[in-house]
Short mmCIF file of C-alpha atoms in Angstrom, two decimals:
data_model
loop_
_atom_site.label_atom_id
_atom_site.label_comp_id
_atom_site.label_asym_id
_atom_site.label_seq_id
_atom_site.Cartn_x
_atom_site.Cartn_y
_atom_site.Cartn_z
CA MET A 310 0.00 0.00 0.00
CA SER A 311 1.55 3.29 -1.04
CA LEU A 312 0.96 6.43 0.93
CA GLU A 313 1.16 9.92 -0.42
CA GLU A 314 3.52 12.20 1.42
CA LYS A 315 3.05 15.65 -0.03
CA LYS A 316 6.05 17.92 -0.36
CA ALA A 317 6.52 20.72 2.11
CA PRO A 318 9.36 23.07 2.96
CA VAL A 319 12.21 21.22 4.59
CA ASP A 320 12.51 21.76 8.30
CA PRO A 321 16.21 22.31 9.05
CA THR A 322 15.88 21.44 12.73
CA SER A 323 17.51 18.41 14.21
CA GLU A 324 15.73 15.27 15.39
CA VAL A 325 16.22 16.00 19.08
CA GLU A 326 16.53 19.40 20.64
CA ALA A 327 16.00 20.92 24.04
CA GLN A 328 13.86 23.85 22.89
CA PRO A 329 11.40 24.07 19.98
CA SER A 330 12.55 25.99 16.91
CA ASP A 331 10.59 28.90 15.51
CA SER A 332 8.90 26.65 12.94
CA GLU A 333 7.84 24.21 15.64
CA VAL A 334 6.48 27.04 17.77
CA ASP A 335 4.45 28.10 14.72
CA VAL A 336 3.00 24.58 14.43
CA ILE A 337 1.79 24.64 18.03
CA ASN A 338 0.53 28.20 17.70
CA ILE A 339 -1.44 27.30 14.55
CA LEU A 340 -3.16 24.58 16.57
CA GLY A 341 -4.01 27.14 19.27
CA TYR A 342 -1.54 26.22 21.99
CA LYS A 343 1.84 27.35 23.24
CA PRO A 344 4.80 24.93 23.46
CA GLU A 345 5.35 23.71 27.03
CA LEU A 346 6.96 20.27 26.68
CA ARG A 347 10.51 19.31 25.74
CA ARG A 348 10.85 18.12 22.12
CA ASN A 349 13.12 15.13 22.58
CA ARG A 350 11.34 12.57 20.38
CA SER A 351 12.15 11.49 16.83
CA MET A 352 10.12 9.27 14.50
CA PHE A 353 12.09 6.24 15.63
CA THR A 354 11.72 6.94 19.36
CA LEU A 355 7.98 7.43 18.81
CA LEU A 356 7.88 4.11 16.97
CA PHE A 357 9.86 2.47 19.74
CA GLN A 358 7.47 3.94 22.32
CA SER A 359 4.54 2.55 20.32
CA LEU A 360 6.18 -0.87 20.29
CA ALA A 361 6.94 -0.58 24.01
CA ILE A 362 3.27 0.17 24.63
CA ALA A 363 2.21 -2.79 22.49
CA ALA A 364 4.82 -4.93 24.32
CA ILE A 365 4.16 -7.92 22.07
CA PRO A 366 5.15 -10.74 24.48
CA PHE A 367 3.12 -9.21 27.32
CA GLY A 368 0.30 -7.80 25.19
CA PHE A 369 -0.32 -11.23 23.72
CA GLY A 370 0.79 -13.30 26.70
CA GLY A 371 -0.98 -11.41 29.51
CA PRO A 372 -4.56 -12.26 28.42
CA LEU A 373 -3.48 -15.50 26.67
CA ILE A 374 -5.91 -17.54 28.76
CA SER A 375 -8.70 -16.06 26.57
CA ALA A 376 -7.09 -17.61 23.48
CA ILE A 377 -6.94 -20.97 25.27
CA TYR A 378 -10.66 -20.82 26.09
CA GLY A 379 -11.20 -19.60 22.53
CA GLY A 380 -9.87 -22.79 20.99
CA GLY A 381 -6.07 -22.73 21.07
CA GLN A 382 -3.65 -22.50 18.18
CA LEU A 383 -5.99 -21.49 15.34
CA PRO A 384 -7.22 -18.25 16.91
CA MET A 385 -3.74 -17.61 18.29
CA PHE A 386 -2.11 -17.76 14.84
CA LEU A 387 -4.81 -16.94 12.30
CA GLY A 388 -6.48 -14.50 14.68
CA TRP A 389 -3.18 -12.63 15.03
CA ILE A 390 -2.91 -12.16 11.26
CA MET A 391 -6.55 -11.07 10.95
CA VAL A 392 -6.17 -8.51 13.73
CA LEU A 393 -2.99 -7.14 12.15
CA ILE A 394 -4.90 -6.34 8.97
CA VAL A 395 -7.86 -4.57 10.60
CA ASP A 396 -5.77 -2.77 13.23
CA GLU A 397 -3.46 -1.45 10.52
CA CYS A 398 -6.56 0.12 8.99
CA VAL A 399 -7.22 1.80 12.33
CA ALA A 400 -3.58 2.94 12.55
CA LEU A 401 -3.57 4.42 9.04
CA SER A 402 -6.84 6.22 9.74
CA LEU A 403 -5.46 7.71 12.96
CA GLY A 404 -2.21 8.63 11.23
CA GLU A 405 -3.99 10.91 8.77
CA LEU A 406 -5.82 12.71 11.57
CA ALA A 407 -2.60 13.06 13.58
CA SER A 408 -0.89 14.56 10.54
CA ARG A 409 -3.62 17.17 10.04
CA TYR A 410 -3.90 17.99 13.77
CA PRO A 411 -0.61 16.99 15.52
CA THR A 412 -1.39 17.89 19.11
CA SER A 413 -1.29 16.03 22.43
CA ALA A 414 -5.05 16.55 22.68
CA GLY A 415 -5.47 13.76 20.12
CA PRO A 416 -8.94 12.37 19.28
CA TYR A 417 -11.04 14.92 21.15
CA TYR A 418 -9.22 17.76 19.36
CA TRP A 419 -9.79 16.02 16.03
CA SER A 420 -13.50 15.57 16.80
CA PHE A 421 -13.87 19.23 17.74
CA GLN A 422 -12.27 20.49 14.53
CA LEU A 423 -14.23 18.09 12.30
CA ALA A 424 -17.71 18.12 13.87
CA PRO A 425 -20.56 20.51 13.00
CA HIS A 426 -20.39 23.75 14.98
CA LYS A 427 -23.58 23.13 17.00
CA VAL A 428 -22.46 19.82 18.47
CA ARG A 429 -18.68 19.95 18.37
CA THR A 430 -18.14 21.08 21.97
CA LEU A 431 -20.30 18.31 23.43
CA LEU A 432 -18.95 15.74 20.97
CA SER A 433 -15.35 16.61 21.77
CA PHE A 434 -16.14 16.39 25.50
CA ILE A 435 -17.56 12.88 25.02
CA THR A 436 -14.62 11.87 22.85
CA GLY A 437 -12.19 13.32 25.36
CA TRP A 438 -13.64 11.45 28.29
CA THR A 439 -13.71 8.12 26.46
CA TRP A 440 -10.11 8.83 25.39
CA LEU A 441 -9.13 9.66 28.97
CA ILE A 442 -10.90 6.62 30.42
CA GLY A 443 -9.21 4.43 27.82
CA ASN A 444 -5.79 5.82 28.66
CA TRP A 445 -6.30 5.33 32.38
CA THR A 446 -7.74 1.82 32.23
CA ILE A 447 -5.42 0.42 29.57
CA THR A 448 -2.49 1.66 31.68
CA LEU A 449 -4.11 0.05 34.69
CA SER A 450 -4.46 -3.23 32.80
CA VAL A 451 -0.72 -3.26 32.05
CA ASN A 452 0.29 -2.66 35.66
CA PHE A 453 -2.28 -5.13 36.96
CA GLY A 454 -1.16 -7.72 34.42
CA PHE A 455 2.42 -7.08 35.56
CA ALA A 456 1.39 -7.86 39.14
CA SER A 457 -0.39 -11.03 38.02
CA LEU A 458 2.72 -12.23 36.18
CA ILE A 459 4.78 -11.77 39.34
CA ALA A 460 2.21 -13.79 41.29
CA ALA A 461 2.36 -16.51 38.62
CA CYS A 462 6.15 -16.69 39.04
CA ILE A 463 5.70 -17.34 42.76
CA ALA A 464 3.23 -20.11 41.96
CA MET A 465 5.85 -21.87 39.82
CA PHE A 466 7.90 -22.71 42.91
CA HIS A 467 5.02 -22.90 45.38
CA PRO A 468 2.07 -24.53 43.59
CA GLU A 469 0.15 -24.76 46.84
CA PHE A 470 0.36 -20.99 47.35
CA VAL A 471 -2.87 -19.15 46.51
CA ILE A 472 -2.34 -15.42 46.37
CA GLU A 473 -4.98 -13.36 48.13
CA PRO A 474 -6.59 -10.41 46.34
CA TRP A 475 -5.09 -7.94 48.82
CA GLN A 476 -1.61 -9.35 48.23
CA LEU A 477 -2.01 -8.93 44.48
CA LEU A 478 -3.25 -5.40 45.10
CA LEU A 479 -0.13 -4.53 47.10
CA ILE A 480 2.12 -5.80 44.30
CA PHE A 481 0.11 -3.68 41.86
CA TYR A 482 0.48 -0.62 44.09
CA ALA A 483 4.25 -1.09 44.31
CA ILE A 484 4.54 -1.30 40.51
CA THR A 485 2.32 1.76 40.01
CA LEU A 486 4.30 3.90 42.46
CA LEU A 487 7.64 2.83 41.01
CA THR A 488 6.43 3.72 37.52
CA PHE A 489 5.27 7.11 38.80
CA LEU A 490 8.71 7.93 40.17
CA ILE A 491 10.50 6.94 36.96
CA VAL A 492 8.14 8.88 34.69
CA ALA A 493 8.07 11.93 36.97
CA PHE A 494 11.81 12.37 37.36
CA GLY A 495 13.38 10.57 34.40
CA ASN A 496 11.74 12.30 31.42
CA ARG A 497 15.03 13.22 29.73
CA LEU A 498 16.06 9.56 29.66
CA LEU A 499 12.76 8.08 28.52
CA PRO A 500 13.45 8.17 24.74
CA MET A 501 16.58 6.07 25.39
CA VAL A 502 14.50 3.72 27.54
CA ASP A 503 12.06 3.19 24.65
CA THR A 504 14.95 2.50 22.27
CA PHE A 505 16.48 0.00 24.67
CA CYS A 506 13.07 -1.61 25.12
CA ALA A 507 12.72 -2.18 21.37
CA ALA A 508 16.13 -3.86 21.21
CA PHE A 509 15.48 -5.92 24.33
CA THR A 510 12.08 -7.08 23.05
CA ALA A 511 13.66 -8.36 19.84
CA LEU A 512 16.33 -10.19 21.88
CA ALA A 513 13.72 -11.65 24.26
CA ILE A 514 11.62 -12.94 21.36
CA PHE A 515 14.70 -14.60 19.83
CA ILE A 516 15.69 -16.21 23.15
CA THR A 517 12.13 -17.47 23.67
CA LEU A 518 11.97 -18.88 20.13
CA VAL A 519 15.24 -20.80 20.52
CA SER A 520 14.56 -22.00 24.07
CA LEU A 521 11.07 -23.35 23.37
CA SER A 522 12.07 -24.91 20.05
CA VAL A 523 15.11 -26.69 21.49
CA LYS A 524 13.66 -27.82 24.82
CA ALA A 525 10.03 -28.75 23.92
CA ASP A 526 9.74 -30.89 27.04
CA VAL A 527 6.09 -31.83 26.43
CA GLY A 528 6.69 -32.67 22.79
CA ARG A 529 6.28 -30.88 19.49
CA ASN A 530 2.91 -30.45 17.83
CA SER A 531 2.53 -31.35 14.16
CA PRO A 532 2.42 -28.46 11.64
CA ALA A 533 -1.34 -28.96 11.29
CA GLU A 534 -1.83 -28.75 15.08
CA THR A 535 0.62 -25.86 15.42
CA LEU A 536 -1.30 -23.59 13.09
CA GLY A 537 -4.76 -25.12 12.97
CA HIS A 538 -5.74 -26.88 16.21
CA TYR A 539 -9.14 -25.63 17.33
CA ASP A 540 -11.31 -26.79 20.22
CA SER A 541 -14.61 -24.90 20.37
CA SER A 542 -15.89 -26.73 23.45
CA LEU A 543 -13.93 -24.90 26.17
CA SER A 544 -15.54 -21.46 26.34
CA GLY A 545 -19.18 -22.46 26.03
CA TRP A 546 -19.59 -20.15 23.04
CA GLY A 547 -19.48 -22.94 20.45
CA GLY A 548 -18.47 -21.77 16.99
CA PHE A 549 -18.09 -18.19 18.23
CA SER A 550 -15.18 -19.33 20.43
CA PHE A 551 -12.72 -18.40 17.67
CA PHE A 552 -13.47 -14.73 18.24
CA ILE A 553 -12.98 -15.11 22.00
CA GLY A 554 -9.57 -16.47 21.04
CA ILE A 555 -8.52 -13.31 19.18
CA LEU A 556 -8.90 -11.13 22.29
CA PRO A 557 -5.14 -11.22 23.12
CA ALA A 558 -4.22 -10.04 19.62
CA ALA A 559 -6.82 -7.27 19.72
CA TYR A 560 -5.61 -6.16 23.15
CA THR A 561 -1.99 -6.01 21.99
CA PHE A 562 -2.61 -3.27 19.42
CA SER A 563 -5.54 -1.54 21.12
CA ALA A 564 -3.36 1.39 22.27
CA ILE A 565 -1.82 2.24 18.88
CA GLY A 566 -3.31 5.74 19.04
CA MET A 567 -1.94 6.62 22.48
CA VAL A 568 1.37 7.82 21.07
CA SER A 569 -0.54 10.73 19.48
CA SER A 570 -0.38 12.31 22.95
CA MET A 571 3.36 12.74 22.34
CA ALA A 572 2.84 15.02 19.32
CA GLU A 573 4.09 18.13 21.10
CA GLU A 574 7.32 16.39 22.09
CA CYS A 575 8.36 15.58 18.51
CA SER A 576 9.88 17.76 15.80
CA ASP A 577 7.97 17.80 12.49
CA PRO A 578 5.03 15.82 13.94
CA THR A 579 2.94 16.14 10.76
CA VAL A 580 5.06 13.39 9.19
CA LYS A 581 6.97 11.63 11.96
CA LEU A 582 3.98 10.99 14.21
CA PRO A 583 1.73 9.33 11.58
CA LYS A 584 4.66 7.27 10.30
CA ALA A 585 5.30 5.95 13.81
CA ILE A 586 1.62 5.08 14.29
CA ALA A 587 1.39 3.34 10.92
CA LEU A 588 4.61 1.34 11.32
CA CYS A 589 3.80 -0.03 14.79
CA VAL A 590 1.37 -2.72 13.62
CA PRO A 591 3.42 -4.28 10.77
CA VAL A 592 6.72 -4.13 12.68
CA GLY A 593 5.19 -5.47 15.88
CA GLY A 594 3.03 -7.96 14.01
CA ILE A 595 5.92 -9.60 12.19
CA ALA A 596 7.95 -9.77 15.40
CA GLY A 597 4.94 -11.29 17.15
CA LEU A 598 4.82 -14.23 14.76
CA PHE A 599 8.30 -15.28 15.90
CA PHE A 600 6.93 -15.33 19.45
CA ILE A 601 3.54 -16.93 18.80
CA ILE A 602 4.47 -19.79 16.45
CA PRO A 603 7.03 -21.43 18.81
CA ILE A 604 4.41 -21.32 21.58
CA CYS A 605 1.81 -22.91 19.32
CA ALA A 606 4.30 -25.61 18.28
CA THR A 607 5.38 -26.65 21.78
CA MET A 608 2.50 -25.84 24.16
CA PRO A 609 0.85 -28.62 26.20
CA SER A 610 -2.82 -29.57 25.99
CA LEU A 611 -5.42 -26.84 26.40
CA ASP A 612 -7.04 -28.58 29.38
CA TYR A 613 -3.70 -28.52 31.19
CA ILE A 614 -3.18 -24.79 30.53
CA LEU A 615 -6.63 -23.92 31.88
CA GLY A 616 -5.30 -24.77 35.34
CA ALA A 617 -2.83 -21.86 35.25
CA PRO A 618 -2.63 -19.91 38.55
CA VAL A 619 -3.98 -16.33 38.59
CA GLY A 620 -5.28 -16.90 35.06
CA GLN A 621 -1.78 -16.36 33.65
CA ALA A 622 -1.28 -19.01 30.98
CA LEU A 623 2.10 -17.87 29.62
CA PRO A 624 4.31 -18.67 32.66
CA TYR A 625 2.47 -21.99 33.01
CA ILE A 626 3.26 -22.86 29.40
CA PHE A 627 6.89 -21.79 29.79
CA GLN A 628 7.30 -23.99 32.87
CA ALA A 629 5.79 -27.01 31.12
CA VAL A 630 7.77 -26.60 27.90
CA MET A 631 11.08 -25.89 29.67
CA GLY A 632 10.53 -28.82 32.02
CA SER A 633 11.22 -27.01 35.29
CA PRO A 634 10.14 -23.98 37.34
CA ALA A 635 13.62 -22.48 36.90
CA GLY A 636 13.40 -22.71 33.12
CA GLY A 637 9.92 -21.23 33.13
CA LEU A 638 11.05 -18.42 35.40
CA GLY A 639 13.98 -17.61 33.15
CA LEU A 640 11.71 -16.94 30.17
CA THR A 641 9.08 -15.22 32.29
CA ILE A 642 11.67 -12.77 33.62
CA LEU A 643 12.21 -11.61 30.05
CA ILE A 644 8.48 -10.92 29.80
CA LEU A 645 8.52 -9.10 33.14
CA ILE A 646 11.28 -6.77 31.96
CA ILE A 647 9.35 -6.00 28.76
CA THR A 648 6.20 -5.41 30.82
CA PHE A 649 8.10 -2.98 33.03
CA PHE A 650 9.17 -0.97 29.99
CA CYS A 651 5.58 -1.09 28.74
CA SER A 652 4.36 0.21 32.09
CA VAL A 653 6.69 3.19 31.88
CA SER A 654 5.93 4.03 28.24
CA ILE A 655 2.16 3.72 28.52
CA THR A 656 2.12 5.76 31.75
CA VAL A 657 4.00 8.55 29.95
CA ALA A 658 1.37 8.60 27.19
CA ALA A 659 -1.56 8.46 29.64
CA SER A 660 -0.15 11.34 31.69
CA ARG A 661 0.18 13.49 28.54
CA CYS A 662 -3.43 12.71 27.63
CA THR A 663 -4.54 13.77 31.12
CA TRP A 664 -2.47 16.94 30.91
CA ALA A 665 -3.86 17.89 27.50
CA PHE A 666 -7.47 17.41 28.63
CA ALA A 667 -6.80 19.50 31.75
CA ARG A 668 -5.23 22.21 29.58
CA ASP A 669 -8.61 22.59 27.86
CA GLN A 670 -10.42 22.76 31.24
CA ALA A 671 -12.31 19.50 30.75
CA ILE A 672 -11.57 17.86 34.10
CA PRO A 673 -12.01 19.07 37.69
CA PHE A 674 -9.17 21.21 39.12
CA SER A 675 -7.77 21.78 35.65
CA ARG A 676 -5.53 24.61 36.85
CA VAL A 677 -3.60 22.13 38.94
CA PHE A 678 -3.41 19.23 36.50
CA ARG A 679 -2.33 21.33 33.51
CA ARG A 680 0.86 22.52 35.21
CA VAL A 681 4.19 21.38 33.79
CA SER A 682 7.26 21.06 36.00
CA SER A 683 9.92 23.31 34.50
CA LYS A 684 12.59 21.36 36.36
CA HIS A 685 11.64 17.92 35.04
CA ASP A 686 9.74 18.88 31.83
CA THR A 687 6.88 16.68 33.04
CA PRO A 688 3.20 17.33 33.84
CA ILE A 689 3.68 15.82 37.30
CA PHE A 690 0.23 16.66 38.65
CA ALA A 691 -1.47 15.03 35.65
CA LEU A 692 0.80 12.04 36.17
CA ALA A 693 -0.17 11.93 39.85
CA LEU A 694 -3.88 11.99 38.94
CA THR A 695 -3.37 9.12 36.50
CA THR A 696 -1.61 7.13 39.22
CA VAL A 697 -4.26 7.81 41.87
CA VAL A 698 -7.09 6.80 39.51
CA GLU A 699 -5.25 3.54 38.73
CA MET A 700 -4.83 2.76 42.42
CA LEU A 701 -8.48 3.44 43.20
CA LEU A 702 -9.71 1.28 40.33
CA GLY A 703 -7.37 -1.47 41.46
CA LEU A 704 -9.61 -1.91 44.49
CA ILE A 705 -12.11 -3.65 42.19
CA ASN A 706 -9.83 -6.69 42.42
CA LEU A 707 -10.85 -7.13 46.06
CA GLY A 708 -14.38 -7.95 44.93
CA SER A 709 -13.84 -9.73 41.62
CA SER A 710 -11.20 -12.20 40.49
CA SER A 711 -11.99 -11.24 36.87
CA ALA A 712 -10.83 -7.66 37.45
CA PHE A 713 -7.96 -7.99 34.97
CA LEU A 714 -10.37 -8.92 32.17
CA ALA A 715 -12.55 -5.95 33.08
CA PHE A 716 -9.59 -3.56 32.99
CA VAL A 717 -8.45 -4.95 29.65
CA SER A 718 -11.94 -4.76 28.17
CA VAL A 719 -12.90 -1.27 29.29
CA GLY A 720 -9.51 0.06 28.16
CA VAL A 721 -9.89 -1.42 24.68
CA MET A 722 -13.53 -0.34 24.38
CA SER A 723 -12.89 3.24 25.48
CA LEU A 724 -9.89 3.73 23.21
CA ALA A 725 -11.78 2.18 20.31
CA ILE A 726 -14.72 4.57 20.71
CA SER A 727 -12.40 7.56 20.90
CA TYR A 728 -10.80 6.42 17.63
CA ALA A 729 -14.11 5.75 15.88
CA ILE A 730 -15.71 9.14 16.56
CA PRO A 731 -13.22 11.36 14.66
CA ILE A 732 -12.76 8.76 11.90
CA SER A 733 -16.54 8.62 11.39
CA ILE A 734 -16.88 12.42 11.37
CA SER A 735 -14.06 12.61 8.82
CA MET A 736 -15.93 10.14 6.62
CA TRP A 737 -19.12 12.18 7.02
CA HIS A 738 -17.18 15.15 5.63
CA ARG A 739 -16.07 12.96 2.70
CA ARG A 740 -12.48 12.97 4.07
CA LYS A 741 -12.02 16.59 2.98
CA GLU A 742 -9.75 17.52 5.89
CA VAL A 743 -7.50 14.43 5.94
CA ASN A 744 -7.07 14.47 2.17
CA ALA A 745 -5.37 17.84 2.62
CA ALA A 746 -3.03 16.57 5.35
CA LYS A 747 0.70 16.36 4.75
CA TRP A 748 0.58 12.57 5.28
CA THR A 749 -2.50 10.99 3.72
CA MET A 750 -3.69 7.82 2.03
CA GLY A 751 -5.75 9.69 -0.55
CA SER A 752 -9.41 9.00 -1.32
CA LYS A 753 -9.04 5.74 -3.24
CA ILE A 754 -7.23 3.93 -0.44
CA GLY A 755 -8.58 6.03 2.43
CA TRP A 756 -12.27 5.18 2.03
CA PRO A 757 -12.01 1.36 2.27
CA VAL A 758 -9.41 1.66 5.04
CA ASN A 759 -11.65 3.97 7.09
CA ILE A 760 -14.71 1.72 6.58
CA ILE A 761 -12.81 -1.39 7.69
CA ALA A 762 -11.50 0.49 10.72
CA VAL A 763 -14.96 1.60 11.88
CA LEU A 764 -16.52 -1.83 11.30
CA TRP A 765 -13.73 -3.52 13.26
CA ILE A 766 -14.14 -1.08 16.14
CA ALA A 767 -17.90 -1.79 16.23
CA PHE A 768 -17.16 -5.51 16.45
CA GLU A 769 -14.54 -4.92 19.16
CA MET A 770 -17.15 -3.18 21.28
CA VAL A 771 -19.30 -6.30 21.25
CA LEU A 772 -16.38 -8.69 21.66
CA PHE A 773 -14.80 -7.02 24.68
CA SER A 774 -18.09 -6.60 26.52
CA MET A 775 -18.71 -10.35 26.51
CA PRO A 776 -17.59 -12.83 29.19
CA ALA A 777 -14.88 -15.19 27.98
CA VAL A 778 -16.59 -18.26 29.43
CA LEU A 779 -20.18 -19.51 29.68
CA PRO A 780 -22.17 -20.01 31.82
CA VAL A 781 -21.66 -16.62 33.45
CA THR A 782 -21.11 -16.45 37.20
CA GLU A 783 -20.40 -13.56 39.56
CA VAL A 784 -16.72 -14.44 39.28
CA SER A 785 -16.50 -14.89 35.50
CA MET A 786 -18.73 -11.93 34.66
CA ASN A 787 -17.11 -9.26 32.49
CA TYR A 788 -17.71 -6.01 34.41
CA ALA A 789 -16.17 -3.80 31.71
CA ILE A 790 -19.46 -2.27 30.64
CA VAL A 791 -20.26 -1.44 34.29
CA VAL A 792 -16.93 0.38 34.75
CA PHE A 793 -17.26 2.18 31.42
CA VAL A 794 -20.86 3.33 32.00
CA GLY A 795 -19.94 4.39 35.54
CA PHE A 796 -17.18 6.61 34.24
CA MET A 797 -19.37 8.11 31.54
CA VAL A 798 -22.15 8.84 34.07
CA LEU A 799 -19.65 10.66 36.30
CA SER A 800 -18.31 12.65 33.35
CA GLY A 801 -21.90 13.49 32.33
CA ILE A 802 -22.69 14.74 35.82
CA TRP A 803 -19.51 16.81 35.78
CA TYR A 804 -20.50 18.33 32.42
CA VAL A 805 -24.01 19.26 33.59
CA VAL A 806 -22.93 20.61 36.97
CA TRP A 807 -19.89 22.63 35.97
CA ALA A 808 -17.90 21.67 32.86
CA HIS A 809 -20.40 23.14 30.37
CA LYS A 810 -19.64 26.56 31.90
CA VAL A 811 -15.88 26.39 31.38
CA TYR A 812 -15.27 23.79 28.66
CA LYS A 813 -15.60 25.43 25.27
CA GLY A 814 -13.57 22.81 23.46
CA PRO A 815 -9.95 23.04 22.32
CA PRO A 816 -8.82 26.09 20.29
CA GLU A 817 -10.35 26.34 16.83
CA SER A 818 -7.89 25.59 14.04
CA ASP A 819 -7.77 24.54 10.40
CA GLY A 820 -4.88 22.24 11.25
CA LEU A 821 -1.71 21.65 9.26
CA VAL A 822 -2.14 21.14 5.53
CA ALA A 823 0.25 20.10 2.81
CA VAL A 824 2.15 22.91 1.13
CA HIS A 825 2.90 22.40 -2.55
CA GLN A 826 6.02 23.89 -4.03
#
């Protein structure tokens, strides 16, 4: 697929600089804001941050139990490829919008600029809150999944140990606070962290591939079983089980749009930002195949994996295939390190989203949360709010053992809605605005890509609101829709009581268009 990149005057600035150049200040001013954040991101560091957020081994491995209930190898392999195709359509659609309006405000800014004048303020408020909820809960899902992986490692050596919900909560709190400290005070080093993460992820995938392929302690599955084994009897959904099995793949790339919150920390964002968004899915997808296929080829029976402690199938598979707890732990540690990097990168993006929404006076106490620390070049108060919200939502785990699934689901659903709204409005306007962007697919490619993206998002909404297993019990119930509706009700109350008086939407702008020479 070829993409049109229209010619514009060459920006002589370097990839990384401490202060924005005059041309970069003009970009921010055109969008209605003033530059406040340090521009220390290039296209590659944005791509690496996107890959760190996707965190292929964790993104796929964390909710892997859903793929086991969904039938095993067929949805794991074929489902991965299917999701790559439709999520790349979402990424390309978001890339065009990010090129036209490259600001940390992201989807709610896009919705405001594209929507009819009478409804754009309310529509951008709705988009913004779904975007914010998605950022918060998807970040929460990563940190909570991190805690669950640690608990699963303990269970390798102490099978009789059953972790209590409060113990898991304390591990989660420790991870969340550690991430807060790193993001708050290490901003200047974070681009290097993302770069290191990308290299380490590639190394970890290679080590996992070799280790599983060589050891294969429970035997090697035939090629037909490796790529095509399918058991539809485990989830209770019958033939629909295949789609339950693609949940891990869909979760992995659900946050592809979050890096748009870094637009004001990148030079020449009209090109570099959309390129990073568009490249994340194919680069991560190809790397993921080298991780998924060895697992499919060497994993034990599905019934055996369903007994995994804390619902974490990946460490259980590693232990079985490597033949010992020590071997399983060795591979799981690689995943834990990747998950830690993911936690840092996704928290950075979520804090920028919170800061941008506060800058436009859309959340309570906006004057506090929109402040940027001049010493650390970080919106520390917005970061603190993100952290506190995570910790409060983590309390749900005390009442439901399916909390992780709920966090995953509401995060994916919220982000998906925030993507769909501006894409749909753009289509309603016959793609007039994005066709004029500096980085665009053009009408011939853009229309089918946008349509596929919106249809996939609609299906995701249904898929992630369903329980993974039937019959439904209080424990296995998917509470995602409850959490999502609860948040939206609170945001609605806030809008009626106060926000409608102060929130007038982001600054009005025509965005950045291609300049022909």
